[in-house]
């Protein structure tokens, strides 16, 4: 974010620099991030004194915007262009195979699978490192 100084109340104090905070390949995520940092949300993010604009965003909507910003920050921190996706069914099949004793999972591998399952079920961010670890585990167990 590049802070801008203006003396007119209707000018937003921030611009998003694409080379620093890139637009990701997900329209809804981009829209929610933009709305979070827009003048319409300044009361919620602590810039309420800067504007006289009084637009109120519902608590449920605010939670969606906050989650989008956290997700977006994870993408930027991990230098990823788009969110990674792991199919829930793939994790379930791995867990079922372990329960049937077709493969053996060590304690730390089971903990990792449980953690990954929670991330997928709750729609949490999956980093490149977590994704790569899962793929490596599949290759080791099924090759």
C-alpha positions as semicolon CSV with decimal commas, in nm:
position;residue;x (nm);y (nm);z (nm)
1;X;0,000;0,000;0,000
2;X;0,129;0,340;-0,090
3;X;-0,002;0,611;0,144
4;X;-0,110;0,924;-0,036
5;X;-0,162;1,262;0,128
6;X;-0,452;1,470;0,003
7;X;-0,643;1,757;0,154
8;X;-0,978;1,671;-0,001
9;X;-1,201;1,448;0,208
10;X;-1,341;1,254;-0,089
11;X;-1,002;1,126;-0,210
12;X;-0,902;0,786;-0,076
13;X;-0,565;0,792;0,107
14;X;-0,437;0,467;-0,047
15;X;-0,366;0,333;-0,392
16;X;-0,281;-0,030;-0,453
17;X;0,045;-0,072;-0,640
18;X;0,014;-0,375;-0,871
19;X;0,386;-0,451;-0,862
20;X;0,369;-0,476;-0,480
21;X;0,019;-0,612;-0,424
22;X;-0,073;-0,798;-0,741
23;X;-0,427;-0,870;-0,852
24;X;-0,491;-1,241;-0,812
25;X;-0,682;-1,466;-1,050
26;X;-1,002;-1,463;-0,846
27;X;-1,251;-1,182;-0,905
28;X;-1,446;-1,216;-0,579
29;X;-1,128;-1,213;-0,370
30;X;-1,002;-0,900;-0,547
31;X;-1,337;-0,728;-0,493
32;X;-1,346;-0,813;-0,121
33;X;-0,988;-0,694;-0,066
34;X;-1,062;-0,371;-0,251
35;X;-1,380;-0,317;-0,047
36;X;-1,196;-0,383;0,281
37;X;-0,945;-0,106;0,206
38;X;-1,197;0,128;0,045
39;X;-1,339;0,445;0,196
40;X;-1,661;0,256;0,269
41;X;-1,482;0,045;0,531
42;X;-1,260;0,306;0,694
43;X;-1,470;0,318;1,011
44;X;-1,404;-0,052;1,072
45;X;-1,030;-0,044;1,001
46;X;-0,955;0,263;1,212
47;X;-0,966;0,550;0,963
48;X;-1,307;0,675;1,078
49;X;-1,181;1,025;1,161
50;X;-1,045;1,074;0,810
51;X;-1,382;1,067;0,638
52;X;-1,730;1,186;0,711
53;X;-1,867;0,905;0,491
54;X;-2,105;0,690;0,694
55;X;-2,155;0,361;0,512
56;X;-2,217;0,070;0,742
57;X;-2,114;-0,283;0,652
58;X;-2,291;-0,564;0,838
59;X;-2,087;-0,780;1,077
60;X;-2,127;-1,087;0,852
61;X;-2,005;-0,888;0,552
62;X;-1,714;-0,750;0,754
63;X;-1,608;-1,102;0,847
64;X;-1,609;-1,200;0,478
65;X;-1,392;-0,898;0,395
66;X;-1,151;-0,969;0,680
67;X;-1,115;-1,334;0,575
68;X;-1,047;-1,223;0,218
69;X;-0,771;-0,988;0,333
70;X;-0,607;-1,261;0,545
71;X;-0,626;-1,500;0,248
72;X;-0,484;-1,234;0,016
73;X;-0,200;-1,157;0,258
74;X;-0,114;-1,527;0,263
75;X;-0,095;-1,529;-0,117
76;X;0,135;-1,226;-0,116
77;X;0,356;-1,360;0,164
78;X;0,389;-1,696;-0,011
79;X;0,442;-1,528;-0,351
80;X;0,154;-1,720;-0,507
81;X;-0,059;-1,595;-0,797
82;X;-0,371;-1,792;-0,716
83;X;-0,504;-2,002;-0,427
84;X;-0,410;-2,371;-0,416
85;X;-0,683;-2,632;-0,401
86;X;-0,681;-2,985;-0,265
87;X;-0,983;-3,207;-0,316
88;X;-1,148;-3,316;0,008
89;X;-1,211;-3,661;-0,144
90;X;-0,840;-3,718;-0,197
91;X;-0,770;-3,660;0,172
92;X;-1,061;-3,884;0,273
93;X;-0,931;-4,166;0,049
94;X;-0,588;-4,137;0,208
95;X;-0,740;-4,149;0,557
96;X;-0,957;-4,448;0,462
97;X;-0,659;-4,633;0,315
98;X;-0,470;-4,578;0,640
99;X;-0,769;-4,705;0,844
100;X;-0,786;-5,018;0,627
101;X;-0,413;-5,071;0,695
102;X;-0,335;-5,064;0,323
103;X;-0,069;-4,806;0,408
104;X;0,102;-4,715;0,733
105;X;0,101;-4,354;0,850
106;X;0,345;-4,244;1,117
107;X;0,211;-4,023;1,398
108;X;0,342;-3,698;1,246
109;X;0,199;-3,794;0,905
110;X;-0,143;-3,860;1,057
111;X;-0,129;-3,525;1,240
112;X;-0,042;-3,353;0,913
113;X;-0,332;-3,519;0,730
114;X;-0,575;-3,423;1,010
115;X;-0,445;-3,064;0,997
116;X;-0,479;-3,054;0,618
117;X;-0,830;-3,200;0,639
118;X;-0,930;-2,920;0,878
119;X;-0,785;-2,657;0,641
120;X;-0,980;-2,799;0,348
121;X;-1,308;-2,839;0,540
122;X;-1,292;-2,486;0,682
123;X;-1,181;-2,329;0,354
124;X;-0,856;-2,207;0,508
125;X;-0,549;-2,102;0,314
126;X;-0,325;-2,382;0,186
127;X;0,032;-2,268;0,132
128;X;0,265;-2,401;-0,136
129;X;0,467;-2,575;0,138
130;X;0,162;-2,759;0,273
131;X;0,052;-2,852;-0,079
132;X;0,400;-2,981;-0,170
133;X;0,421;-3,180;0,154
134;X;0,087;-3,346;0,078
135;X;0,192;-3,438;-0,277
136;X;0,525;-3,574;-0,151
137;X;0,342;-3,785;0,110
138;X;0,114;-3,928;-0,160
139;X;0,411;-4,014;-0,379
140;X;0,594;-4,186;-0,091
141;X;0,292;-4,386;0,025
142;X;0,162;-4,492;-0,316
143;X;0,484;-4,554;-0,511
